[in-house]
Amino acid sequence: HFIFIGGISVIRGAREMVQAMSLLPDSSNARLQLVGEFQPPELRAELERLPGWSRVNVLPWQPRENLAALLANSVAGLVPFHPGRNHTEALPNKIFEYMAAALPVIASDFPLWRELISREHSGILINPLDPKSIADALRKIVNAPLEYAAMGQRGAQAVHSRYNWTSEGGKLVDLYKVVREALLISEPSYSIKYVEKFYLDQRVGGVTNAGASILYYEKWKETKEPKLLQEIADYNRDDVLSTFKLHQWLCELRPEAMPWATLAASASGA
């Protein structure tokens, strides 16, 4: 089984996962195990009409004690989330849960995710909008089970040695101090795309976020249209300019009497 655990929705790649199953050889006995609730519930009926549905098993939400057995009976975990700020700028728990279970991860090729998975050699990166890309990853694992089992073991070792409370707990900060000295703004997020409206003119151009840059790049690979790469370059340039302007703006708002923060010495004295 290939497994996906969590809310089953379009933006989390539900359609592409089912479609990918239809692209596997007829001789393959691989199946997709979906564990979770359909969001919205009507999505299930749509997925059932796709050709790959005959290779899909579905289970509702499971208690944690049941998940270990499901993961143990799987050969890889899927995280084919679509581009979007909530996905491209965050690492979902699902990635680490699959790694902890010694499963290679089949994950969207976002820069932040790529950095983790490439560093640990713990999975395969795919284009989440392309069922063929997902199917190619599934075939690789089916055709080389020992190689990818070793990849899963590397992921488990990484979680055991680095991505755990013992290692990460020391990185927590004094949240009271952060809140006390924070800047309150009338926006839903402190993402630079929201904050920059206070110090920068509105952006122009087709690429306005990281997700759009991925889509433009995929389109450029198909068309080789120079304008698409220029749009991505303009977006990156605007990000650099925005960061510089943000620093200037914050320095202007900072009370003169406020002392500059100093970095605490590490446990090793470095």
mmCIF file with all atom_site columns, N, CA and C in Angstrom, residues 209-266:
data_model
loop_
_atom_site.group_PDB
_atom_site.id
_atom_site.type_symbol
_atom_site.label_atom_id
_atom_site.label_alt_id
_atom_site.label_comp_id
_atom_site.label_asym_id
_atom_site.label_entity_id
_atom_site.label_seq_id
_atom_site.pdbx_PDB_ins_code
_atom_site.Cartn_x
_atom_site.Cartn_y
_atom_site.Cartn_z
_atom_site.occupancy
_atom_site.B_iso_or_equiv
_atom_site.pdbx_formal_charge
_atom_site.auth_seq_id
_atom_site.auth_comp_id
_atom_site.auth_asym_id
_atom_site.auth_atom_id
_atom_site.pdbx_PDB_model_num
ATOM 1   N N  . ASN A 1 209 ? 3.223  35.181 -5.367  1.00 0.00 ? 209 ASN A N  1
ATOM 2   C CA . ASN A 1 209 ? 3.551  34.347 -4.206  1.00 0.00 ? 209 ASN A CA 1
ATOM 3   C C  . ASN A 1 209 ? 4.357  33.142 -4.678  1.00 0.00 ? 209 ASN A C  1
ATOM 4   N N  . ALA A 1 210 ? 4.881  32.376 -3.705  1.00 0.00 ? 210 ALA A N  1
ATOM 5   C CA . ALA A 1 210 ? 5.755  31.243 -4.042  1.00 0.00 ? 210 ALA A CA 1
ATOM 6   C C  . ALA A 1 210 ? 5.016  30.183 -4.846  1.00 0.00 ? 210 ALA A C  1
ATOM 7   N N  . GLY A 1 211 ? 3.745  29.943 -4.520  1.00 0.00 ? 211 GLY A N  1
ATOM 8   C CA . GLY A 1 211 ? 2.979  28.947 -5.263  1.00 0.00 ? 211 GLY A CA 1
ATOM 9   C C  . GLY A 1 211 ? 2.858  29.302 -6.733  1.00 0.00 ? 211 GLY A C  1
ATOM 10  N N  . ALA A 1 212 ? 2.615  30.591 -7.011  1.00 0.00 ? 212 ALA A N  1
ATOM 11  C CA . ALA A 1 212 ? 2.500  31.026 -8.404  1.00 0.00 ? 212 ALA A CA 1
ATOM 12  C C  . ALA A 1 212 ? 3.828  30.874 -9.141  1.00 0.00 ? 212 ALA A C  1
ATOM 13  N N  . SER A 1 213 ? 4.948  31.076 -8.438  1.00 0.00 ? 213 SER A N  1
ATOM 14  C CA . SER A 1 213 ? 6.244  30.934 -9.099  1.00 0.00 ? 213 SER A CA 1
ATOM 15  C C  . SER A 1 213 ? 6.472  29.501 -9.550  1.00 0.00 ? 213 SER A C  1
ATOM 16  N N  . ILE A 1 214 ? 5.993  28.520 -8.766  1.00 0.00 ? 214 ILE A N  1
ATOM 17  C CA . ILE A 1 214 ? 6.127  27.116 -9.153  1.00 0.00 ? 214 ILE A CA 1
ATOM 18  C C  . ILE A 1 214 ? 5.296  26.835 -10.408 1.00 0.00 ? 214 ILE A C  1
ATOM 19  N N  . LEU A 1 215 ? 4.068  27.358 -10.431 1.00 0.00 ? 215 LEU A N  1
ATOM 20  C CA . LEU A 1 215 ? 3.203  27.141 -11.582 1.00 0.00 ? 215 LEU A CA 1
ATOM 21  C C  . LEU A 1 215 ? 3.795  27.781 -12.838 1.00 0.00 ? 215 LEU A C  1
ATOM 22  N N  . TYR A 1 216 ? 4.349  28.983 -12.694 1.00 0.00 ? 216 TYR A N  1
ATOM 23  C CA . TYR A 1 216 ? 4.956  29.657 -13.844 1.00 0.00 ? 216 TYR A CA 1
ATOM 24  C C  . TYR A 1 216 ? 6.151  28.866 -14.358 1.00 0.00 ? 216 TYR A C  1
ATOM 25  N N  . TYR A 1 217 ? 6.954  28.300 -13.425 1.00 0.00 ? 217 TYR A N  1
ATOM 26  C CA . TYR A 1 217 ? 8.123  27.542 -13.848 1.00 0.00 ? 217 TYR A CA 1
ATOM 27  C C  . TYR A 1 217 ? 7.710  26.268 -14.593 1.00 0.00 ? 217 TYR A C  1
ATOM 28  N N  . GLU A 1 218 ? 6.669  25.593 -14.079 1.00 0.00 ? 218 GLU A N  1
ATOM 29  C CA . GLU A 1 218 ? 6.187  24.389 -14.769 1.00 0.00 ? 218 GLU A CA 1
ATOM 30  C C  . GLU A 1 218 ? 5.680  24.742 -16.171 1.00 0.00 ? 218 GLU A C  1
ATOM 31  N N  . LYS A 1 219 ? 5.018  25.902 -16.278 1.00 0.00 ? 219 LYS A N  1
ATOM 32  C CA . LYS A 1 219 ? 4.525  26.326 -17.590 1.00 0.00 ? 219 LYS A CA 1
ATOM 33  C C  . LYS A 1 219 ? 5.692  26.668 -18.513 1.00 0.00 ? 219 LYS A C  1
ATOM 34  N N  . TRP A 1 220 ? 6.745  27.292 -17.936 1.00 0.00 ? 220 TRP A N  1
ATOM 35  C CA . TRP A 1 220 ? 7.914  27.624 -18.761 1.00 0.00 ? 220 TRP A CA 1
ATOM 36  C C  . TRP A 1 220 ? 8.578  26.356 -19.287 1.00 0.00 ? 220 TRP A C  1
ATOM 37  N N  . LYS A 1 221 ? 8.635  25.290 -18.488 1.00 0.00 ? 221 LYS A N  1
ATOM 38  C CA . LYS A 1 221 ? 9.251  24.044 -18.951 1.00 0.00 ? 221 LYS A CA 1
ATOM 39  C C  . LYS A 1 221 ? 8.527  23.480 -20.167 1.00 0.00 ? 221 LYS A C  1
ATOM 40  N N  . GLU A 1 222 ? 7.229  23.772 -20.254 1.00 0.00 ? 222 GLU A N  1
ATOM 41  C CA . GLU A 1 222 ? 6.447  23.291 -21.394 1.00 0.00 ? 222 GLU A CA 1
ATOM 42  C C  . GLU A 1 222 ? 6.580  24.209 -22.608 1.00 0.00 ? 222 GLU A C  1
ATOM 43  N N  . THR A 1 223 ? 6.594  25.524 -22.373 1.00 0.00 ? 223 THR A N  1
ATOM 44  C CA . THR A 1 223 ? 6.522  26.480 -23.484 1.00 0.00 ? 223 THR A CA 1
ATOM 45  C C  . THR A 1 223 ? 7.844  27.159 -23.819 1.00 0.00 ? 223 THR A C  1
ATOM 46  N N  . LYS A 1 224 ? 8.790  27.202 -22.828 1.00 0.00 ? 224 LYS A N  1
ATOM 47  C CA . LYS A 1 224 ? 10.069 27.922 -22.981 1.00 0.00 ? 224 LYS A CA 1
ATOM 48  C C  . LYS A 1 224 ? 9.857  29.406 -23.298 1.00 0.00 ? 224 LYS A C  1
ATOM 49  N N  . GLU A 1 225 ? 8.769  29.963 -22.840 1.00 0.00 ? 225 GLU A N  1
ATOM 50  C CA . GLU A 1 225 ? 8.474  31.369 -23.090 1.00 0.00 ? 225 GLU A CA 1
ATOM 51  C C  . GLU A 1 225 ? 9.294  32.235 -22.130 1.00 0.00 ? 225 GLU A C  1
ATOM 52  N N  . PRO A 1 226 ? 10.197 33.096 -22.633 1.00 0.00 ? 226 PRO A N  1
ATOM 53  C CA . PRO A 1 226 ? 11.085 33.886 -21.761 1.00 0.00 ? 226 PRO A CA 1
ATOM 54  C C  . PRO A 1 226 ? 10.326 34.760 -20.758 1.00 0.00 ? 226 PRO A C  1
ATOM 55  N N  . LYS A 1 227 ? 9.154  35.240 -21.143 1.00 0.00 ? 227 LYS A N  1
ATOM 56  C CA . LYS A 1 227 ? 8.413  36.137 -20.269 1.00 0.00 ? 227 LYS A CA 1
ATOM 57  C C  . LYS A 1 227 ? 8.071  35.478 -18.938 1.00 0.00 ? 227 LYS A C  1
ATOM 58  N N  . LEU A 1 228 ? 7.866  34.173 -18.956 1.00 0.00 ? 228 LEU A N  1
ATOM 59  C CA . LEU A 1 228 ? 7.514  33.464 -17.723 1.00 0.00 ? 228 LEU A CA 1
ATOM 60  C C  . LEU A 1 228 ? 8.679  33.482 -16.736 1.00 0.00 ? 228 LEU A C  1
ATOM 61  N N  . LEU A 1 229 ? 9.893  33.241 -17.229 1.00 0.00 ? 229 LEU A N  1
ATOM 62  C CA . LEU A 1 229 ? 11.064 33.302 -16.349 1.00 0.00 ? 229 LEU A CA 1
ATOM 63  C C  . LEU A 1 229 ? 11.287 34.722 -15.844 1.00 0.00 ? 229 LEU A C  1
ATOM 64  N N  . GLN A 1 230 ? 11.014 35.710 -16.690 1.00 0.00 ? 230 GLN A N  1
ATOM 65  C CA . GLN A 1 230 ? 11.178 37.101 -16.266 1.00 0.00 ? 230 GLN A CA 1
ATOM 66  C C  . GLN A 1 230 ? 10.203 37.444 -15.142 1.00 0.00 ? 230 GLN A C  1
ATOM 67  N N  . GLU A 1 231 ? 8.983  36.907 -15.219 1.00 0.00 ? 231 GLU A N  1
ATOM 68  C CA . GLU A 1 231 ? 8.001  37.138 -14.157 1.00 0.00 ? 231 GLU A CA 1
ATOM 69  C C  . GLU A 1 231 ? 8.508  36.569 -12.833 1.00 0.00 ? 231 GLU A C  1
ATOM 70  N N  . ILE A 1 232 ? 9.127  35.388 -12.884 1.00 0.00 ? 232 ILE A N  1
ATOM 71  C CA . ILE A 1 232 ? 9.674  34.778 -11.667 1.00 0.00 ? 232 ILE A CA 1
ATOM 72  C C  . ILE A 1 232 ? 10.835 35.619 -11.135 1.00 0.00 ? 232 ILE A C  1
ATOM 73  N N  . ALA A 1 233 ? 11.711 36.070 -12.031 1.00 0.00 ? 233 ALA A N  1
ATOM 74  C CA . ALA A 1 233 ? 12.848 36.906 -11.629 1.00 0.00 ? 233 ALA A CA 1
ATOM 75  C C  . ALA A 1 233 ? 12.362 38.208 -10.992 1.00 0.00 ? 233 ALA A C  1
ATOM 76  N N  . ASP A 1 234 ? 11.325 38.812 -11.577 1.00 0.00 ? 234 ASP A N  1
ATOM 77  C CA . ASP A 1 234 ? 10.770 40.046 -11.013 1.00 0.00 ? 234 ASP A CA 1
ATOM 78  C C  . ASP A 1 234 ? 10.203 39.806 -9.621  1.00 0.00 ? 234 ASP A C  1
ATOM 79  N N  . TYR A 1 235 ? 9.539  38.658 -9.446  1.00 0.00 ? 235 TYR A N  1
ATOM 80  C CA . TYR A 1 235 ? 8.985  38.317 -8.127  1.00 0.00 ? 235 TYR A CA 1
ATOM 81  C C  . TYR A 1 235 ? 10.109 38.186 -7.091  1.00 0.00 ? 235 TYR A C  1
ATOM 82  N N  . ASN A 1 236 ? 11.194 37.501 -7.438  1.00 0.00 ? 236 ASN A N  1
ATOM 83  C CA . ASN A 1 236 ? 12.318 37.332 -6.512  1.00 0.00 ? 236 ASN A CA 1
ATOM 84  C C  . ASN A 1 236 ? 12.985 38.667 -6.189  1.00 0.00 ? 236 ASN A C  1
ATOM 85  N N  . ARG A 1 237 ? 13.113 39.524 -7.222  1.00 0.00 ? 237 ARG A N  1
ATOM 86  C CA . ARG A 1 237 ? 13.684 40.849 -6.993  1.00 0.00 ? 237 ARG A CA 1
ATOM 87  C C  . ARG A 1 237 ? 12.806 41.658 -6.039  1.00 0.00 ? 237 ARG A C  1
ATOM 88  N N  . ASP A 1 238 ? 11.490 41.596 -6.225  1.00 0.00 ? 238 ASP A N  1
ATOM 89  C CA . ASP A 1 238 ? 10.573 42.327 -5.362  1.00 0.00 ? 238 ASP A CA 1
ATOM 90  C C  . ASP A 1 238 ? 10.642 41.813 -3.922  1.00 0.00 ? 238 ASP A C  1
ATOM 91  N N  . ASP A 1 239 ? 10.857 40.501 -3.751  1.00 0.00 ? 239 ASP A N  1
ATOM 92  C CA . ASP A 1 239 ? 10.992 39.943 -2.402  1.00 0.00 ? 239 ASP A CA 1
ATOM 93  C C  . ASP A 1 239 ? 12.221 40.501 -1.693  1.00 0.00 ? 239 ASP A C  1
ATOM 94  N N  . VAL A 1 240 ? 13.335 40.585 -2.423  1.00 0.00 ? 240 VAL A N  1
ATOM 95  C CA . VAL A 1 240 ? 14.564 41.132 -1.838  1.00 0.00 ? 240 VAL A CA 1
ATOM 96  C C  . VAL A 1 240 ? 14.366 42.599 -1.475  1.00 0.00 ? 240 VAL A C  1
ATOM 97  N N  . LEU A 1 241 ? 13.768 43.363 -2.385  1.00 0.00 ? 241 LEU A N  1
ATOM 98  C CA . LEU A 1 241 ? 13.511 44.779 -2.122  1.00 0.00 ? 241 LEU A CA 1
ATOM 99  C C  . LEU A 1 241 ? 12.582 44.937 -0.924  1.00 0.00 ? 241 LEU A C  1
ATOM 100 N N  . SER A 1 242 ? 11.553 44.102 -0.842  1.00 0.00 ? 242 SER A N  1
ATOM 101 C CA . SER A 1 242 ? 10.603 44.195 0.259   1.00 0.00 ? 242 SER A CA 1
ATOM 102 C C  . SER A 1 242 ? 11.281 43.924 1.601   1.00 0.00 ? 242 SER A C  1
ATOM 103 N N  . THR A 1 243 ? 12.170 42.942 1.639   1.00 0.00 ? 243 THR A N  1
ATOM 104 C CA . THR A 1 243 ? 12.880 42.631 2.879   1.00 0.00 ? 243 THR A CA 1
ATOM 105 C C  . THR A 1 243 ? 13.748 43.808 3.315   1.00 0.00 ? 243 THR A C  1
ATOM 106 N N  . PHE A 1 244 ? 14.423 44.425 2.356   1.00 0.00 ? 244 PHE A N  1
ATOM 107 C CA . PHE A 1 244 ? 15.250 45.594 2.666   1.00 0.00 ? 244 PHE A CA 1
ATOM 108 C C  . PHE A 1 244 ? 14.391 46.745 3.195   1.00 0.00 ? 244 PHE A C  1
ATOM 109 N N  . LYS A 1 245 ? 13.271 47.004 2.516   1.00 0.00 ? 245 LYS A N  1
ATOM 110 C CA . LYS A 1 245 ? 12.378 48.083 2.936   1.00 0.00 ? 245 LYS A CA 1
ATOM 111 C C  . LYS A 1 245 ? 11.754 47.796 4.307   1.00 0.00 ? 245 LYS A C  1
ATOM 112 N N  . LEU A 1 246 ? 11.447 46.525 4.567   1.00 0.00 ? 246 LEU A N  1
ATOM 113 C CA . LEU A 1 246 ? 10.899 46.144 5.866   1.00 0.00 ? 246 LEU A CA 1
ATOM 114 C C  . LEU A 1 246 ? 11.874 46.496 6.977   1.00 0.00 ? 246 LEU A C  1
ATOM 115 N N  . HIS A 1 247 ? 13.147 46.203 6.784   1.00 0.00 ? 247 HIS A N  1
ATOM 116 C CA . HIS A 1 247 ? 14.162 46.535 7.787   1.00 0.00 ? 247 HIS A CA 1
ATOM 117 C C  . HIS A 1 247 ? 14.203 48.034 8.028   1.00 0.00 ? 247 HIS A C  1
ATOM 118 N N  . GLN A 1 248 ? 14.190 48.796 6.961   1.00 0.00 ? 248 GLN A N  1
ATOM 119 C CA . GLN A 1 248 ? 14.214 50.252 7.116   1.00 0.00 ? 248 GLN A CA 1
ATOM 120 C C  . GLN A 1 248 ? 12.997 50.749 7.882   1.00 0.00 ? 248 GLN A C  1
ATOM 121 N N  . TRP A 1 249 ? 11.835 50.213 7.537   1.00 0.00 ? 249 TRP A N  1
ATOM 122 C CA . TRP A 1 249 ? 10.578 50.657 8.163   1.00 0.00 ? 249 TRP A CA 1
ATOM 123 C C  . TRP A 1 249 ? 10.563 50.329 9.647   1.00 0.00 ? 249 TRP A C  1
ATOM 124 N N  . LEU A 1 250 ? 10.994 49.124 10.011  1.00 0.00 ? 250 LEU A N  1
ATOM 125 C CA . LEU A 1 250 ? 11.011 48.728 11.415  1.00 0.00 ? 250 LEU A CA 1
ATOM 126 C C  . LEU A 1 250 ? 12.000 49.572 12.215  1.00 0.00 ? 250 LEU A C  1
ATOM 127 N N  . CYS A 1 251 ? 13.130 49.904 11.596  1.00 0.00 ? 251 CYS A N  1
ATOM 128 C CA . CYS A 1 251 ? 14.100 50.759 12.297  1.00 0.00 ? 251 CYS A CA 1
ATOM 129 C C  . CYS A 1 251 ? 13.524 52.150 12.556  1.00 0.00 ? 251 CYS A C  1
ATOM 130 N N  . GLU A 1 252 ? 12.710 52.638 11.625  1.00 0.00 ? 252 GLU A N  1
ATOM 131 C CA . GLU A 1 252 ? 12.081 53.949 11.809  1.00 0.00 ? 252 GLU A CA 1
ATOM 132 C C  . GLU A 1 252 ? 11.063 53.917 12.947  1.00 0.00 ? 252 GLU A C  1
ATOM 133 N N  . LEU A 1 253 ? 10.362 52.791 13.114  1.00 0.00 ? 253 LEU A N  1
ATOM 134 C CA . LEU A 1 253 ? 9.343  52.680 14.156  1.00 0.00 ? 253 LEU A CA 1
ATOM 135 C C  . LEU A 1 253 ? 9.941  52.376 15.533  1.00 0.00 ? 253 LEU A C  1
ATOM 136 N N  . ARG A 1 254 ? 11.122 51.844 15.580  1.00 0.00 ? 254 ARG A N  1
ATOM 137 C CA . ARG A 1 254 ? 11.731 51.412 16.832  1.00 0.00 ? 254 ARG A CA 1
ATOM 138 C C  . ARG A 1 254 ? 12.019 52.598 17.741  1.00 0.00 ? 254 ARG A C  1
ATOM 139 N N  . PRO A 1 255 ? 11.535 52.540 18.998  1.00 0.00 ? 255 PRO A N  1
ATOM 140 C CA . PRO A 1 255 ? 11.829 53.626 19.943  1.00 0.00 ? 255 PRO A CA 1
ATOM 141 C C  . PRO A 1 255 ? 13.335 53.775 20.148  1.00 0.00 ? 255 PRO A C  1
ATOM 142 N N  . GLU A 1 256 ? 13.804 55.023 20.210  1.00 0.00 ? 256 GLU A N  1
ATOM 143 C CA . GLU A 1 256 ? 15.241 55.259 20.326  1.00 0.00 ? 256 GLU A CA 1
ATOM 144 C C  . GLU A 1 256 ? 15.811 54.664 21.604  1.00 0.00 ? 256 GLU A C  1
ATOM 145 N N  . ALA A 1 257 ? 15.009 54.641 22.681  1.00 0.00 ? 257 ALA A N  1
ATOM 146 C CA . ALA A 1 257 ? 15.532 54.169 23.967  1.00 0.00 ? 257 ALA A CA 1
ATOM 147 C C  . ALA A 1 257 ? 15.548 52.643 24.084  1.00 0.00 ? 257 ALA A C  1
ATOM 148 N N  . MET A 1 258 ? 14.941 51.946 23.124  1.00 0.00 ? 258 MET A N  1
ATOM 149 C CA . MET A 1 258 ? 14.891 50.481 23.216  1.00 0.00 ? 258 MET A CA 1
ATOM 150 C C  . MET A 1 258 ? 16.266 49.892 22.933  1.00 0.00 ? 258 MET A C  1
ATOM 151 N N  . PRO A 1 259 ? 16.783 49.053 23.835  1.00 0.00 ? 259 PRO A N  1
ATOM 152 C CA . PRO A 1 259 ? 18.095 48.443 23.589  1.00 0.00 ? 259 PRO A CA 1
ATOM 153 C C  . PRO A 1 259 ? 18.013 47.405 22.478  1.00 0.00 ? 259 PRO A C  1
ATOM 154 N N  . TRP A 1 260 ? 19.102 47.236 21.777  1.00 0.00 ? 260 TRP A N  1
ATOM 155 C CA . TRP A 1 260 ? 19.159 46.221 20.736  1.00 0.00 ? 260 TRP A CA 1
ATOM 156 C C  . TRP A 1 260 ? 19.262 44.848 21.376  1.00 0.00 ? 260 TRP A C  1
ATOM 157 N N  . ALA A 1 261 ? 18.556 43.886 20.805  1.00 0.00 ? 261 ALA A N  1
ATOM 158 C CA . ALA A 1 261 ? 18.605 42.513 21.304  1.00 0.00 ? 261 ALA A CA 1
ATOM 159 C C  . ALA A 1 261 ? 19.991 41.932 21.082  1.00 0.00 ? 261 ALA A C  1
ATOM 160 N N  . THR A 1 262 ? 20.402 41.051 21.994  1.00 0.00 ? 262 THR A N  1
ATOM 161 C CA . THR A 1 262 ? 21.675 40.347 21.853  1.00 0.00 ? 262 THR A CA 1
ATOM 162 C C  . THR A 1 262 ? 21.414 38.860 21.854  1.00 0.00 ? 262 THR A C  1
ATOM 163 N N  . LEU A 1 263 ? 22.198 38.116 21.084  1.00 0.00 ? 263 LEU A N  1
ATOM 164 C CA . LEU A 1 263 ? 22.044 36.676 21.021  1.00 0.00 ? 263 LEU A CA 1
ATOM 165 C C  . LEU A 1 263 ? 22.646 36.041 22.258  1.00 0.00 ? 263 LEU A C  1
ATOM 166 N N  . ALA A 1 264 ? 21.858 35.146 22.892  1.00 0.00 ? 264 ALA A N  1
ATOM 167 C CA . ALA A 1 264 ? 22.374 34.450 24.066  1.00 0.00 ? 264 ALA A CA 1
ATOM 168 C C  . ALA A 1 264 ? 23.435 33.460 23.639  1.00 0.00 ? 264 ALA A C  1
ATOM 169 N N  . ALA A 1 265 ? 24.445 33.258 24.499  1.00 0.00 ? 265 ALA A N  1
ATOM 170 C CA . ALA A 1 265 ? 25.506 32.299 24.202  1.00 0.00 ? 265 ALA A CA 1
ATOM 171 C C  . ALA A 1 265 ? 24.934 30.891 24.213  1.00 0.00 ? 265 ALA A C  1
ATOM 172 N N  . SER A 1 266 ? 25.377 30.050 23.302  1.00 0.00 ? 266 SER A N  1
ATOM 173 C CA . SER A 1 266 ? 24.914 28.684 23.254  1.00 0.00 ? 266 SER A CA 1
ATOM 174 C C  . SER A 1 266 ? 25.515 27.880 24.389  1.00 0.00 ? 266 SER A C  1
#
